[in-house]
Coordinates of C-alpha atoms and ligand atoms in Angstrom, one line a residue:
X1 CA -9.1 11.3 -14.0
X2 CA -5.7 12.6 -14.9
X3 CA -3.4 10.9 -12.3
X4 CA -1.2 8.4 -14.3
X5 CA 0.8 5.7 -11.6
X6 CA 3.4 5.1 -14.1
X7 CA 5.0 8.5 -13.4
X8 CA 4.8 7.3 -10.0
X9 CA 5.9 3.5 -9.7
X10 CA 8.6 2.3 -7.8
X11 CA 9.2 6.2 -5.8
X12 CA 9.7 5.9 -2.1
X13 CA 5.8 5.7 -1.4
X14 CA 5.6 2.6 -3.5
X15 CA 8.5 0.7 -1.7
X16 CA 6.8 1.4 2.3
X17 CA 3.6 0.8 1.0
X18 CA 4.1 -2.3 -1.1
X19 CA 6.4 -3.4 2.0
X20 CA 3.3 -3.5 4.3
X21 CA 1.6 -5.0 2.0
X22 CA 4.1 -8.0 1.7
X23 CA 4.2 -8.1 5.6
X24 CA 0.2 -8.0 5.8
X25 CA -0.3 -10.6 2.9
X26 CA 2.5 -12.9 4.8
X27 CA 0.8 -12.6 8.2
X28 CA -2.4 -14.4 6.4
X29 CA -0.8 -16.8 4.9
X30 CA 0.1 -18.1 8.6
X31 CA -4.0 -20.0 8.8
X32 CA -4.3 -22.6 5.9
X33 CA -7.7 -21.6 5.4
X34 CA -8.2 -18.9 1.9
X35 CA -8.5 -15.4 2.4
X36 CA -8.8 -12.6 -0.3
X37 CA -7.6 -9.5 -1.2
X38 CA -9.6 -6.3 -2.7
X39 CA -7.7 -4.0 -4.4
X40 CA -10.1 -0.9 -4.7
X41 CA -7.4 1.2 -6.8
X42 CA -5.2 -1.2 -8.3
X43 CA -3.5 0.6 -11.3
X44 CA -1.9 -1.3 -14.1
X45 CA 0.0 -4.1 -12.5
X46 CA 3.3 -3.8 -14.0
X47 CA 5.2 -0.4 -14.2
X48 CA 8.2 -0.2 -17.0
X49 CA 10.9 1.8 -15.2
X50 CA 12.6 3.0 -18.2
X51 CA 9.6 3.6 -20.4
X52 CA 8.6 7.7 -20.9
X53 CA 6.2 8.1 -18.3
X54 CA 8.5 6.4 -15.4
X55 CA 11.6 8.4 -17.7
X56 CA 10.2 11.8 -17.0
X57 CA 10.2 11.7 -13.2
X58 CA 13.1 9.5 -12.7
X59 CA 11.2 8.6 -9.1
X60 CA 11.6 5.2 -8.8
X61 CA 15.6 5.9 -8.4
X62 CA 15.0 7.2 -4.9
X63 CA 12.9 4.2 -4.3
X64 CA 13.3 1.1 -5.6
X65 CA 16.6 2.2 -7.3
X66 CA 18.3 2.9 -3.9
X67 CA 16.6 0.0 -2.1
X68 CA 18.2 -2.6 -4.9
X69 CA 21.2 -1.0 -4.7
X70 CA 21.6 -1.2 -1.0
X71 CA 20.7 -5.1 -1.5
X72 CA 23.4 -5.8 -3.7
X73 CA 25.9 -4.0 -1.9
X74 CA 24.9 -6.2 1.2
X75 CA 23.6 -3.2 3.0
X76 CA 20.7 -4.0 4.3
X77 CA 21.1 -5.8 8.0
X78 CA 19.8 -9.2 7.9
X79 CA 17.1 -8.8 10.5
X80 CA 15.0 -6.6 7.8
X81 CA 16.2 -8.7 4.7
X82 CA 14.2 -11.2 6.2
X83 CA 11.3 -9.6 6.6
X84 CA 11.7 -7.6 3.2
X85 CA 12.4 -10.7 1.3
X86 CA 8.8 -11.7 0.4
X87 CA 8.3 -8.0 -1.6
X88 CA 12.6 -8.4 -3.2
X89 CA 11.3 -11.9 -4.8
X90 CA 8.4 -10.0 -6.4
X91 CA 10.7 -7.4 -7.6
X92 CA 12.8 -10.3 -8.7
X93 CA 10.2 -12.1 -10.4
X94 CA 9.2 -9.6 -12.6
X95 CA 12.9 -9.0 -13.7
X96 CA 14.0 -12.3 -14.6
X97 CA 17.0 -11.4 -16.6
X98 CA 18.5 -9.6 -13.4
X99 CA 18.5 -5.6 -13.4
X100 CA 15.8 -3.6 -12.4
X101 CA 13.7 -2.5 -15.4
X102 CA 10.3 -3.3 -14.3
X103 CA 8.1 -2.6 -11.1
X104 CA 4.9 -4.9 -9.7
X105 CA 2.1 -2.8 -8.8
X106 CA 0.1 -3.9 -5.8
X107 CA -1.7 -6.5 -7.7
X108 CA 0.7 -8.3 -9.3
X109 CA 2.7 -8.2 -5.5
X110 CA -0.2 -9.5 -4.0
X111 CA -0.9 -12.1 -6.8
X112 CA 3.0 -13.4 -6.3
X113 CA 2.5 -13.7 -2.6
X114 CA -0.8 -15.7 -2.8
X115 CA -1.0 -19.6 -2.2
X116 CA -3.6 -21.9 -4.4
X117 CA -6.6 -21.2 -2.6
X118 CA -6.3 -17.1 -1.9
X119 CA -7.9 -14.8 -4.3
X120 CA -7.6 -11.2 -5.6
X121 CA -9.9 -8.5 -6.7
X122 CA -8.9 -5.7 -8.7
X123 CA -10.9 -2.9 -9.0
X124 CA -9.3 0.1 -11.9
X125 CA -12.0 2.9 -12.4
X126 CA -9.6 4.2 -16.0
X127 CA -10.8 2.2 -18.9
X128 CA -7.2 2.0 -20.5
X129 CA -5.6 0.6 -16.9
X130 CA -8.2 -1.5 -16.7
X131 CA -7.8 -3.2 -19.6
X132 CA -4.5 -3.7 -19.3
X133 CA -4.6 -5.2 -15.8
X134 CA -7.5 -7.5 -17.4
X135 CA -4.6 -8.5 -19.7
X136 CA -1.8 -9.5 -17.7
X137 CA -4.4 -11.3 -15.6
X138 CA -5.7 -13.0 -18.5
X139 CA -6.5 -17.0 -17.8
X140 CA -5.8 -16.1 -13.8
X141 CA -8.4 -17.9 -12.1
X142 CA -6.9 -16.5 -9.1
X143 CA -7.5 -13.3 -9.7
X144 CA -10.7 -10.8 -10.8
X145 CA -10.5 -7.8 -12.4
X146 CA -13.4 -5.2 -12.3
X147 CA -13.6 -2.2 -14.3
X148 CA -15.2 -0.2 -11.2
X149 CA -15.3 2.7 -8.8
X150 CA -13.3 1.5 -6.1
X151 CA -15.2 3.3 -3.7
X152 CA -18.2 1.3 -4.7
X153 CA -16.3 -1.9 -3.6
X154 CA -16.6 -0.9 -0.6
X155 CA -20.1 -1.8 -0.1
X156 CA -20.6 -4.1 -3.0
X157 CA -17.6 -6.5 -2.5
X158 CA -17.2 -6.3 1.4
X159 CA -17.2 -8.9 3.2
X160 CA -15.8 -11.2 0.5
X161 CA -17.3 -14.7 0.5
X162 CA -14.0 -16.2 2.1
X163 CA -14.6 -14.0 5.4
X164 CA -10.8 -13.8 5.9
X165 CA -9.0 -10.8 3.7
X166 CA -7.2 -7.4 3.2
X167 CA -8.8 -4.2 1.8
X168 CA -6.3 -2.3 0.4
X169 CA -7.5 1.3 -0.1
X170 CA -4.9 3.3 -2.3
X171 CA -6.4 6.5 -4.2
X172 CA -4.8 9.0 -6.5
X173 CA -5.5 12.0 -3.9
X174 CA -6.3 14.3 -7.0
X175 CA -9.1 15.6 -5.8
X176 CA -10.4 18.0 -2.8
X177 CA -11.4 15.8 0.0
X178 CA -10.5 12.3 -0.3
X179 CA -9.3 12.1 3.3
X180 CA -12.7 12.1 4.1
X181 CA -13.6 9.9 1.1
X182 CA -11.2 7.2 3.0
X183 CA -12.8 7.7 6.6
X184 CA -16.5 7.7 5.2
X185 CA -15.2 4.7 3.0
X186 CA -13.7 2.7 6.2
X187 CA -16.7 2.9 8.2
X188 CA -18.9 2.0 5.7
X189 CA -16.7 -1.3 4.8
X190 CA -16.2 -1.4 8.6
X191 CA -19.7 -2.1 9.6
X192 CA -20.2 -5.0 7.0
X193 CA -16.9 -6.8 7.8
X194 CA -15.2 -6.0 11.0
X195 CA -13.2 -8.7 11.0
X196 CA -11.3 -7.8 7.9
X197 CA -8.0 -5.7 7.9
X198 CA -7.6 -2.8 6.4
X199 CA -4.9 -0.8 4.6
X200 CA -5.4 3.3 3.6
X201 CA -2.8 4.7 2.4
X202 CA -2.5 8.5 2.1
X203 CA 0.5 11.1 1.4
X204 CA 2.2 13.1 4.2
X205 CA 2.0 16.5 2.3
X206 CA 0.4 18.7 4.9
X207 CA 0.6 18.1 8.7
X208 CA -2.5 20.0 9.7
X209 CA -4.5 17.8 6.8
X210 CA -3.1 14.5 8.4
X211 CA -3.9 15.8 11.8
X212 CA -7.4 16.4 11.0
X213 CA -7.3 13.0 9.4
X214 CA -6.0 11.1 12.4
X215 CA -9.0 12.8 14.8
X216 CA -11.6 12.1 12.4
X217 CA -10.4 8.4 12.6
X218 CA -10.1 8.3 16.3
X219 CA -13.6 9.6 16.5
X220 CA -14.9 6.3 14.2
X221 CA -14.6 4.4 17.4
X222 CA -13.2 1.8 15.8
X223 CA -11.2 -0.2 18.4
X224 CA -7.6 -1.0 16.2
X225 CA -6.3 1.5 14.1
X226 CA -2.1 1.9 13.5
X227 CA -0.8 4.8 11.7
X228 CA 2.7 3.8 10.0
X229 CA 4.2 6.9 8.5
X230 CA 8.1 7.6 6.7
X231 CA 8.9 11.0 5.8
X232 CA 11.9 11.5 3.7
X233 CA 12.2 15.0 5.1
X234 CA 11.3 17.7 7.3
X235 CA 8.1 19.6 6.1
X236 CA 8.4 22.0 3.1
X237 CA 7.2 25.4 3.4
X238 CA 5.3 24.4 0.2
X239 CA 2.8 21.4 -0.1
X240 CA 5.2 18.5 -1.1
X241 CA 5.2 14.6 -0.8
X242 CA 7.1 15.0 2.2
X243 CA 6.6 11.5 3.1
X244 CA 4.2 8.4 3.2
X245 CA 1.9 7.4 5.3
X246 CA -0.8 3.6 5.9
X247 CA -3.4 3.6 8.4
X248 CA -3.7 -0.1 8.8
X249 CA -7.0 -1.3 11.0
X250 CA -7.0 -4.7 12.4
X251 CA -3.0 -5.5 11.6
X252 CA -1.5 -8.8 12.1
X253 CA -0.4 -8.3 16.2
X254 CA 3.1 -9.1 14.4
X255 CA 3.1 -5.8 12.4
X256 CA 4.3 -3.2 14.7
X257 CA 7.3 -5.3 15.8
X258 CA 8.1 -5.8 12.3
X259 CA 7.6 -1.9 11.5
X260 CA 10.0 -1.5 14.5
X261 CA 12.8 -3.5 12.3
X262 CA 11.9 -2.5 8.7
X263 CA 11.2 1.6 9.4
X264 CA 15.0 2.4 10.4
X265 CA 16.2 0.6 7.4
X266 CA 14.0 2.1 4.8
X267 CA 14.5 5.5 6.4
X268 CA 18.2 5.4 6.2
X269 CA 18.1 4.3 2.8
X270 CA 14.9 6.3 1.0
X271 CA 15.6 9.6 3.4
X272 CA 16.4 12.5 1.7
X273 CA 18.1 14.6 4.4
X274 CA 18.1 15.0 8.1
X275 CA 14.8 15.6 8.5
X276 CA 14.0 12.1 7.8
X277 CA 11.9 9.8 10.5
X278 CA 9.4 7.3 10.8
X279 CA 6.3 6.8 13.2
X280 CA 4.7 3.9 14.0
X281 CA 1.7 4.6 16.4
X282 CA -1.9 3.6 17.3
X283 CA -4.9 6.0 16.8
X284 CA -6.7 3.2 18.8
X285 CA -5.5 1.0 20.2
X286 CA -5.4 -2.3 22.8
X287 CA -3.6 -0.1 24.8
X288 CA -5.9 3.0 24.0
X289 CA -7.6 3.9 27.3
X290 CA -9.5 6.9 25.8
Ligands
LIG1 N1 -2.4 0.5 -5.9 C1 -1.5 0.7 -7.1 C2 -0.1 0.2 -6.7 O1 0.3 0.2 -5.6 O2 0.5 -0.3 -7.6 C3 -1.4 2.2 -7.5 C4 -2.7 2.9 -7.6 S1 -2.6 4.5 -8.0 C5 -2.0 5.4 -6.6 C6 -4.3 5.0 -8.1 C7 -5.1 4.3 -9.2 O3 -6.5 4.5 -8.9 C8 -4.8 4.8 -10.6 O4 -4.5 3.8 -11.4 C9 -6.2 5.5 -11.0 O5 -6.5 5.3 -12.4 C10 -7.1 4.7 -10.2 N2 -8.4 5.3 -9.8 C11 -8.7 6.6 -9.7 N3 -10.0 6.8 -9.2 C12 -10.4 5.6 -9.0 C13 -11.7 5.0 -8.5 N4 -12.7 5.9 -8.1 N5 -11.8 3.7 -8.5 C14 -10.9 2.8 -8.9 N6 -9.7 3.3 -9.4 C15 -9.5 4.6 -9.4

């Protein structure tokens, strides 16, 4: 396991993703009674934007950088600073002196979003990120952290006792075939809680790969499946993180008309070039008549 998040944290990927998330975690929070959410790759929690790992890459600038930049210079229309507001206080929250020197992982977004009686599972397969996601948990009764195979979550933590929750399914891609890890993963989870909503994420590098990908999932038969995807540029000749892409199943009816406000806005401010777009269809769908 080589891939390291912290070289990562805060890019462009981070913001759509962790911006779902918010809008996901906010749609459950609509019914008093608990849900939870299981975090199968959770990473460290906490990302330090000027320590030497976050340093080398300088990512986060044309994420979170240009997105908190855009927000102070009243930029943002106020249609999508509604909706992004949920995922700004997290941001917020974790820079309480004002600035923008540190970056919530997934976990410690979700964690800030979640009332008394939700709960979070954190599952960190590296023994290092593990631990330190134990410890900034430390004393959290809200929240579990599992030293764990993700993957294995899938079938050992699914459905959680609460029956209400979010799977959110966010691997490293550093290996050969982990689009078909997720699809395998999703139906397996699938079968034991259908009821639960899902969230893949997976990087828009290759178009034939994510084509492949999409069939695969329209052949699981699974009845709701939206594909959100933000590409910060036209394709490179050369596999690149072109853009980013979430394949949510079961989302909050609300999602797609949020997507609708919170796409343009993003893409104007994390695109790259002309080449920039967004997509936000169904694989399946209500409307699906295949
Ligand atoms: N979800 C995090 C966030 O949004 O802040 C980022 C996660 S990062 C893309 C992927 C993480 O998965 C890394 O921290 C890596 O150590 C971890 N990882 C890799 N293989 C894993 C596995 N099989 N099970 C659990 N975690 C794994």
């Amino acid at each position: 396991m080589n891939y390291r998040h912290a070289y990562h944290a805060g890019n462009f990927a981070d913001v759509v993703k962790h911006v779902i998330l918010s809008r996901i975690v906010e749609y459950l929070k609509r019914k008093e009674q608990a849900f939870r959410v299981i975090d199968t790759h959770a990473g460290i929690g906490l990302y330090d934007l000027r320590g030497t790992e976050a340093d080398k890459t300088g990512e986060w600038t044309g994420g979170i950088g240009r997105v908190i930049d855009a927000v102070q210079k009243g930029q943002v229309e106020p249609q999508a600073m509604e909706l992004l507001a949920p995922y700004l206080e997290a941001v917020h929250t974790v820079n309480p002196k004002g600035g923008l020197r540190h970056y919530p992982g997934s976990p410690l977004l979700t964690r800030h979003l979640l009332r008394k009686q939700d709960r979070l599972s954190a599952l960190e397969l590296h023994p290092q990120d593990a631990a330190k996601l134990a410890r900034l948990f430390a004393g959290d009764i809200q929240v579990r952290v599992i030293e764990l195979d993700g993957w294995l979550s899938l079938g050992a933590h699914v459905p959680p006792k609460e029956k209400r929750g979010l799977i959110l399914v966010d691997p490293p891609f550093e290996k050969e075939g982990e689009f078909d890890r997720l699809v395998d993963g999703l139906v397996k989870a699938y079968r034991r809680f259908p009821g639960g909503t899902y969230a893949f994420w997976y990087p828009v590098k290759e178009r034939k790969e994510t084509e492949r990908f999409s069939k695969r999932l329209r052949e699981t038969g699974i009845a709701k499946i939206m594909q959100i995807e933000l590409a910060i540029r036209a394709p490179s000749p050369d596999p690149r993180l072109d853009g980013t892409g979430m394949i949510v199943i079961n989302p909050p009816y609300t999602l797609e008309s949020e997507m609708q406000i919170l796409l343009p806005c993003l893409t104007k401010l994390l695109g790259e070039e002309k080449g920039s777009n967004f997509s936000v269809q169904w694989i399946r769908g209500e409307t699906d008549r295949t």
